[in-house]
PDB file of C-alpha atoms in Angstrom:
ATOM      1  CA  MET A   1      94.528 -36.556 167.026  1.00  0.00           C
ATOM      2  CA  VAL A   2      92.527 -39.559 168.419  1.00  0.00           C
ATOM      3  CA  SER A   3      91.883 -41.191 171.757  1.00  0.00           C
ATOM      4  CA  ALA A   4      92.449 -44.857 171.972  1.00  0.00           C
ATOM      5  CA  GLN A   5      89.315 -47.072 172.660  1.00  0.00           C
ATOM      6  CA  ARG A   6      89.016 -50.596 173.805  1.00  0.00           C
ATOM      7  CA  ALA A   7      87.918 -53.134 171.278  1.00  0.00           C
ATOM      8  CA  SER A   8      84.592 -54.665 171.757  1.00  0.00           C
ATOM      9  CA  GLY A   9      83.306 -58.174 171.151  1.00  0.00           C
ATOM     10  CA  ARG A  10      84.475 -61.598 172.475  1.00  0.00           C
ATOM     11  CA  PRO A  11      87.197 -61.605 175.203  1.00  0.00           C
ATOM     12  CA  GLN A  12      90.677 -61.514 173.885  1.00  0.00           C
ATOM     13  CA  VAL A  13      94.004 -62.595 175.293  1.00  0.00           C
ATOM     14  CA  THR A  14      94.876 -58.984 175.448  1.00  0.00           C
ATOM     15  CA  SER A  15      93.329 -55.717 174.238  1.00  0.00           C
ATOM     16  CA  HIS A  16      94.380 -52.580 172.417  1.00  0.00           C
ATOM     17  CA  GLY A  17      94.074 -50.702 175.620  1.00  0.00           C
ATOM     18  CA  ALA A  18      96.345 -53.127 177.447  1.00  0.00           C
ATOM     19  CA  ILE A  19      98.915 -53.026 174.606  1.00  0.00           C
ATOM     20  CA  GLU A  20      98.898 -49.264 174.581  1.00  0.00           C
ATOM     21  CA  ALA A  21      99.343 -49.016 178.314  1.00  0.00           C
ATOM     22  CA  ALA A  22     102.347 -51.432 178.261  1.00  0.00           C
ATOM     23  CA  ALA A  23     103.902 -49.754 175.206  1.00  0.00           C
ATOM     24  CA  PHE A  24     103.625 -46.276 176.548  1.00  0.00           C
ATOM     25  CA  GLU A  25     105.092 -47.398 179.798  1.00  0.00           C
ATOM     26  CA  LEU A  26     108.098 -48.670 177.970  1.00  0.00           C
ATOM     27  CA  PHE A  27     108.400 -45.662 175.685  1.00  0.00           C
ATOM     28  CA  ALA A  28     108.489 -43.472 178.723  1.00  0.00           C
ATOM     29  CA  HIS A  29     111.438 -45.463 180.353  1.00  0.00           C
ATOM     30  CA  ARG A  30     113.421 -46.622 177.258  1.00  0.00           C
ATOM     31  CA  GLY A  31     112.385 -44.190 174.610  1.00  0.00           C
ATOM     32  CA  PHE A  32     110.230 -44.989 171.501  1.00  0.00           C
ATOM     33  CA  GLU A  33     113.280 -46.041 169.222  1.00  0.00           C
ATOM     34  CA  ALA A  34     114.763 -48.366 171.792  1.00  0.00           C
ATOM     35  CA  THR A  35     111.583 -50.107 172.374  1.00  0.00           C
ATOM     36  CA  THR A  36     110.660 -53.206 170.209  1.00  0.00           C
ATOM     37  CA  MET A  37     107.517 -55.096 169.583  1.00  0.00           C
ATOM     38  CA  ASP A  38     109.187 -58.112 171.327  1.00  0.00           C
ATOM     39  CA  ASP A  39     109.653 -55.846 174.474  1.00  0.00           C
ATOM     40  CA  ILE A  40     106.016 -55.103 174.540  1.00  0.00           C
ATOM     41  CA  ALA A  41     104.960 -58.570 173.965  1.00  0.00           C
ATOM     42  CA  ALA A  42     107.175 -59.783 176.788  1.00  0.00           C
ATOM     43  CA  VAL A  43     105.748 -57.326 179.178  1.00  0.00           C
ATOM     44  CA  LEU A  44     102.143 -58.345 178.263  1.00  0.00           C
ATOM     45  CA  GLY A  45     103.031 -62.010 178.264  1.00  0.00           C
ATOM     46  CA  VAL A  46     101.912 -62.606 174.755  1.00  0.00           C
ATOM     47  CA  SER A  47     103.560 -63.748 171.543  1.00  0.00           C
ATOM     48  CA  ARG A  48     104.876 -61.181 168.984  1.00  0.00           C
ATOM     49  CA  ARG A  49     102.370 -62.786 166.430  1.00  0.00           C
ATOM     50  CA  THR A  50      99.485 -61.990 168.924  1.00  0.00           C
ATOM     51  CA  LEU A  51     100.671 -58.339 169.124  1.00  0.00           C
ATOM     52  CA  PHE A  52     100.803 -57.948 165.335  1.00  0.00           C
ATOM     53  CA  ARG A  53      97.140 -59.008 165.246  1.00  0.00           C
ATOM     54  CA  TYR A  54      96.268 -55.866 167.046  1.00  0.00           C
ATOM     55  CA  TYR A  55      98.742 -53.435 165.638  1.00  0.00           C
ATOM     56  CA  PRO A  56     100.498 -53.823 162.231  1.00  0.00           C
ATOM     57  CA  SER A  57     103.579 -52.001 163.453  1.00  0.00           C
ATOM     58  CA  LYS A  58     105.043 -50.199 166.415  1.00  0.00           C
ATOM     59  CA  ASN A  59     104.320 -46.960 164.748  1.00  0.00           C
ATOM     60  CA  ASP A  60     100.665 -47.766 164.901  1.00  0.00           C
ATOM     61  CA  ILE A  61     100.442 -48.121 168.531  1.00  0.00           C
ATOM     62  CA  PRO A  62     100.462 -44.373 169.443  1.00  0.00           C
ATOM     63  CA  TRP A  63      97.596 -43.883 167.134  1.00  0.00           C
ATOM     64  CA  GLY A  64      95.200 -46.115 168.993  1.00  0.00           C
ATOM     65  CA  LEU A  65      92.180 -47.248 166.903  1.00  0.00           C
ATOM     66  CA  PHE A  66      92.646 -44.535 164.295  1.00  0.00           C
ATOM     67  CA  ASP A  67      90.700 -46.352 161.655  1.00  0.00           C
ATOM     68  CA  ALA A  68      87.623 -46.688 163.814  1.00  0.00           C
ATOM     69  CA  SER A  69      87.866 -43.021 164.658  1.00  0.00           C
ATOM     70  CA  LEU A  70      88.051 -42.079 160.940  1.00  0.00           C
ATOM     71  CA  LEU A  71      84.920 -44.076 160.467  1.00  0.00           C
ATOM     72  CA  ARG A  72      83.305 -42.104 163.207  1.00  0.00           C
ATOM     73  CA  LEU A  73      84.380 -38.735 161.775  1.00  0.00           C
ATOM     74  CA  ARG A  74      83.030 -39.669 158.420  1.00  0.00           C
ATOM     75  CA  GLU A  75      79.668 -40.924 159.930  1.00  0.00           C
ATOM     76  CA  PHE A  76      79.447 -37.567 161.955  1.00  0.00           C
ATOM     77  CA  LEU A  77      79.939 -35.454 158.890  1.00  0.00           C
ATOM     78  CA  TRP A  78      77.283 -37.174 156.835  1.00  0.00           C
ATOM     79  CA  ALA A  79      74.899 -37.010 159.709  1.00  0.00           C
ATOM     80  CA  VAL A  80      75.013 -33.152 159.850  1.00  0.00           C
ATOM     81  CA  PRO A  81      71.873 -31.653 158.324  1.00  0.00           C
ATOM     82  CA  ALA A  82      72.332 -30.271 154.796  1.00  0.00           C
ATOM     83  CA  GLU A  83      71.180 -26.812 155.853  1.00  0.00           C
ATOM     84  CA  VAL A  84      74.193 -26.441 158.160  1.00  0.00           C
ATOM     85  CA  PRO A  85      77.011 -24.389 156.373  1.00  0.00           C
ATOM     86  CA  VAL A  86      80.168 -26.456 155.308  1.00  0.00           C
ATOM     87  CA  PHE A  87      82.412 -24.519 157.732  1.00  0.00           C
ATOM     88  CA  GLU A  88      80.140 -25.278 160.738  1.00  0.00           C
ATOM     89  CA  ALA A  89      79.644 -28.960 159.827  1.00  0.00           C
ATOM     90  CA  VAL A  90      83.325 -29.457 159.629  1.00  0.00           C
ATOM     91  CA  GLN A  91      84.093 -27.475 162.634  1.00  0.00           C
ATOM     92  CA  ARG A  92      81.592 -29.483 164.585  1.00  0.00           C
ATOM     93  CA  ALA A  93      83.020 -32.808 163.216  1.00  0.00           C
ATOM     94  CA  VAL A  94      86.592 -31.871 164.221  1.00  0.00           C
ATOM     95  CA  LEU A  95      85.612 -30.861 167.761  1.00  0.00           C
ATOM     96  CA  ASP A  96      83.754 -34.066 168.162  1.00  0.00           C
ATOM     97  CA  PHE A  97      86.591 -36.042 166.828  1.00  0.00           C
ATOM     98  CA  ASN A  98      88.930 -34.627 169.444  1.00  0.00           C
ATOM     99  CA  ARG A  99      86.470 -34.525 172.394  1.00  0.00           C
ATOM    100  CA  LEU A 100      87.847 -36.249 175.470  1.00  0.00           C
ATOM    101  CA  ASP A 101      86.532 -37.585 178.649  1.00  0.00           C
ATOM    102  CA  GLU A 102      88.131 -36.159 181.647  1.00  0.00           C
ATOM    103  CA  GLY A 103      89.893 -39.408 182.571  1.00  0.00           C
ATOM    104  CA  ALA A 104      91.476 -39.628 179.057  1.00  0.00           C
ATOM    105  CA  ILE A 105      93.204 -36.198 179.121  1.00  0.00           C
ATOM    106  CA  ALA A 106      96.497 -37.257 180.697  1.00  0.00           C
ATOM    107  CA  GLN A 107      96.936 -40.147 178.382  1.00  0.00           C
ATOM    108  CA  HIS A 108      96.004 -38.096 175.372  1.00  0.00           C
ATOM    109  CA  ARG A 109      98.732 -35.528 176.272  1.00  0.00           C
ATOM    110  CA  ARG A 110     101.294 -38.441 176.315  1.00  0.00           C
ATOM    111  CA  ARG A 111     100.050 -39.555 173.002  1.00  0.00           C
ATOM    112  CA  MET A 112     100.196 -36.283 171.115  1.00  0.00           C
ATOM    113  CA  ALA A 113     103.683 -35.560 172.838  1.00  0.00           C
ATOM    114  CA  LEU A 114     104.950 -38.670 171.574  1.00  0.00           C
ATOM    115  CA  LEU A 115     103.418 -38.187 167.998  1.00  0.00           C
ATOM    116  CA  LEU A 116     104.623 -34.599 167.659  1.00  0.00           C
ATOM    117  CA  GLY A 117     107.942 -35.002 169.338  1.00  0.00           C
ATOM    118  CA  THR A 118     109.302 -38.293 167.903  1.00  0.00           C
ATOM    119  CA  PRO A 119     111.112 -37.831 164.668  1.00  0.00           C
ATOM    120  CA  THR A 120     110.854 -41.534 163.545  1.00  0.00           C
ATOM    121  CA  LEU A 121     107.066 -41.357 163.781  1.00  0.00           C
ATOM    122  CA  GLN A 122     106.779 -38.277 161.424  1.00  0.00           C
ATOM    123  CA  ALA A 123     106.708 -40.411 158.125  1.00  0.00           C
ATOM    124  CA  HIS A 124     103.922 -42.646 159.571  1.00  0.00           C
ATOM    125  CA  SER A 125     102.124 -39.492 160.680  1.00  0.00           C
ATOM    126  CA  VAL A 126     102.008 -38.075 157.278  1.00  0.00           C
ATOM    127  CA  ILE A 127     100.184 -41.172 156.097  1.00  0.00           C
ATOM    128  CA  ARG A 128      97.587 -40.924 159.015  1.00  0.00           C
ATOM    129  CA  HIS A 129      97.197 -37.247 158.500  1.00  0.00           C
ATOM    130  CA  ALA A 130      96.503 -37.743 154.811  1.00  0.00           C
ATOM    131  CA  GLN A 131      93.738 -40.221 155.683  1.00  0.00           C
ATOM    132  CA  TRP A 132      92.192 -37.693 157.991  1.00  0.00           C
ATOM    133  CA  CYS A 133      92.360 -34.853 155.543  1.00  0.00           C
ATOM    134  CA  ARG A 134      90.884 -37.201 152.886  1.00  0.00           C
ATOM    135  CA  VAL A 135      87.820 -37.711 154.972  1.00  0.00           C
ATOM    136  CA  ILE A 136      87.238 -33.865 155.301  1.00  0.00           C
ATOM    137  CA  ALA A 137      87.945 -33.301 151.593  1.00  0.00           C
ATOM    138  CA  GLU A 138      85.396 -36.064 150.523  1.00  0.00           C
ATOM    139  CA  TYR A 139      82.750 -34.339 152.484  1.00  0.00           C
ATOM    140  CA  VAL A 140      83.551 -30.925 151.330  1.00  0.00           C
ATOM    141  CA  ALA A 141      83.697 -32.057 147.753  1.00  0.00           C
ATOM    142  CA  ALA A 142      80.112 -33.655 148.019  1.00  0.00           C
ATOM    143  CA  ARG A 143      78.711 -30.524 149.512  1.00  0.00           C
ATOM    144  CA  TYR A 144      80.117 -28.285 146.762  1.00  0.00           C
ATOM    145  CA  ALA A 145      79.578 -30.832 143.885  1.00  0.00           C
ATOM    146  CA  LEU A 146      83.276 -31.152 143.400  1.00  0.00           C
ATOM    147  CA  SER A 147      85.787 -33.976 143.164  1.00  0.00           C
ATOM    148  CA  PRO A 148      87.862 -34.635 146.283  1.00  0.00           C
ATOM    149  CA  GLU A 149      90.837 -34.105 144.151  1.00  0.00           C
ATOM    150  CA  ASP A 150      89.850 -30.505 143.339  1.00  0.00           C
ATOM    151  CA  MET A 151      91.695 -27.767 144.906  1.00  0.00           C
ATOM    152  CA  LEU A 152      89.026 -26.398 147.342  1.00  0.00           C
ATOM    153  CA  PRO A 153      88.357 -29.759 149.087  1.00  0.00           C
ATOM    154  CA  ARG A 154      92.081 -30.607 149.303  1.00  0.00           C
ATOM    155  CA  VAL A 155      92.948 -27.211 150.815  1.00  0.00           C
ATOM    156  CA  VAL A 156      90.188 -27.336 153.272  1.00  0.00           C
ATOM    157  CA  GLY A 157      91.261 -30.651 154.491  1.00  0.00           C
ATOM    158  CA  ARG A 158      94.825 -29.289 154.972  1.00  0.00           C
ATOM    159  CA  VAL A 159      93.724 -26.106 156.568  1.00  0.00           C
ATOM    160  CA  CYS A 160      91.727 -28.233 159.152  1.00  0.00           C
ATOM    161  CA  LEU A 161      94.769 -30.128 159.935  1.00  0.00           C
ATOM    162  CA  ALA A 162      96.898 -27.043 160.305  1.00  0.00           C
ATOM    163  CA  LEU A 163      94.367 -25.470 162.648  1.00  0.00           C
ATOM    164  CA  ALA A 164      93.863 -28.520 164.752  1.00  0.00           C
ATOM    165  CA  MET A 165      97.766 -29.146 164.995  1.00  0.00           C
ATOM    166  CA  SER A 166      98.367 -25.559 166.014  1.00  0.00           C
ATOM    167  CA  ALA A 167      95.832 -25.975 168.868  1.00  0.00           C
ATOM    168  CA  TYR A 168      97.542 -29.219 169.947  1.00  0.00           C
ATOM    169  CA  GLU A 169     100.952 -27.602 169.888  1.00  0.00           C
ATOM    170  CA  GLN A 170      99.736 -24.817 172.131  1.00  0.00           C
ATOM    171  CA  TRP A 171      98.027 -27.391 174.396  1.00  0.00           C
ATOM    172  CA  LEU A 172     101.184 -29.224 175.001  1.00  0.00           C
ATOM    173  CA  GLU A 173     103.028 -26.100 175.797  1.00  0.00           C
ATOM    174  CA  GLN A 174     100.624 -25.445 178.616  1.00  0.00           C
ATOM    175  CA  ASP A 175      99.722 -27.865 181.447  1.00  0.00           C
ATOM    176  CA  ASP A 176      96.651 -26.666 183.180  1.00  0.00           C
ATOM    177  CA  GLY A 177      94.892 -30.021 183.301  1.00  0.00           C
ATOM    178  CA  LYS A 178      92.251 -29.121 180.825  1.00  0.00           C
ATOM    179  CA  GLY A 179      91.388 -30.720 177.633  1.00  0.00           C
ATOM    180  CA  VAL A 180      92.150 -29.527 174.154  1.00  0.00           C
ATOM    181  CA  GLU A 181      88.588 -28.552 173.265  1.00  0.00           C
ATOM    182  CA  GLU A 182      88.669 -24.969 173.990  1.00  0.00           C
ATOM    183  CA  LEU A 183      91.859 -24.278 171.929  1.00  0.00           C
ATOM    184  CA  LEU A 184      90.506 -26.372 169.153  1.00  0.00           C
ATOM    185  CA  GLU A 185      87.305 -24.319 169.133  1.00  0.00           C
ATOM    186  CA  ARG A 186      89.248 -21.031 168.956  1.00  0.00           C
ATOM    187  CA  SER A 187      91.496 -22.351 166.275  1.00  0.00           C
ATOM    188  CA  MET A 188      88.817 -23.904 164.061  1.00  0.00           C
ATOM    189  CA  ALA A 189      86.805 -20.729 164.262  1.00  0.00           C
ATOM    190  CA  HIS A 190      89.200 -19.505 161.458  1.00  0.00           C
ATOM    191  CA  LEU A 191      87.760 -22.045 159.065  1.00  0.00           C
ATOM    192  CA  ARG A 192      84.768 -19.853 158.734  1.00  0.00           C
ATOM    193  CA  HIS A 193      86.785 -16.979 157.324  1.00  0.00           C
ATOM    194  CA  TYR A 194      88.300 -19.213 154.825  1.00  0.00           C
ATOM    195  CA  LEU A 195      85.157 -20.725 153.430  1.00  0.00           C
ATOM    196  CA  VAL A 196      82.866 -17.799 153.600  1.00  0.00           C
ATOM    197  CA  ASP A 197      85.241 -15.167 152.122  1.00  0.00           C
ATOM    198  CA  GLY A 198      84.747 -15.701 148.341  1.00  0.00           C
ATOM    199  CA  ASP A 199      83.097 -18.985 148.348  1.00  0.00           C
ATOM    200  CA  PRO A 200      79.232 -19.740 148.608  1.00  0.00           C
ATOM    201  CA  VAL A 201      78.191 -21.633 151.641  1.00  0.00           C
ATOM    202  CA  PRO A 202      75.622 -24.347 150.616  1.00  0.00           C
TER     203      PRO A 202
END
């Protein structure tokens, strides 16, 4: 659910983007399971140790700079004016989180197809999805003066994930060259009905 970005700062021997490009090329030809970190390091001409400085494991490579993206998601949510209803704030944040430049669409399709279609990545995906849901839950909890462990914030996080993943599944089934934003907007619109029906909107 996140586009990779290049790291900024001083020049490096390689980069997150270069590692991802080499890894995805190998994944496409050999399969995810058959590709090792040693294989990726060899293609890049760097040591295995160097590779692990960028990504803790092979499972992390398809997620790009996910931690940085979570930070942006959190910052976006907390920058939304307090008068904006919760459902709208969360919807805006999820759409922003998944917004793609036109040039990134093809790679993002490869990323999501790999994440959703590779059984060995599912356990790691559970961890990443939980982190994403937690950011949503913490924001919803603060807006409703609840704990992130309370039922409403937890469920909103999971509902958002389900809506987003449903949009991505449909996106991967069609290949019209467009980004996922339109499908996400249609899917996330259902969040309004969930939060407005029976719950006050701060």
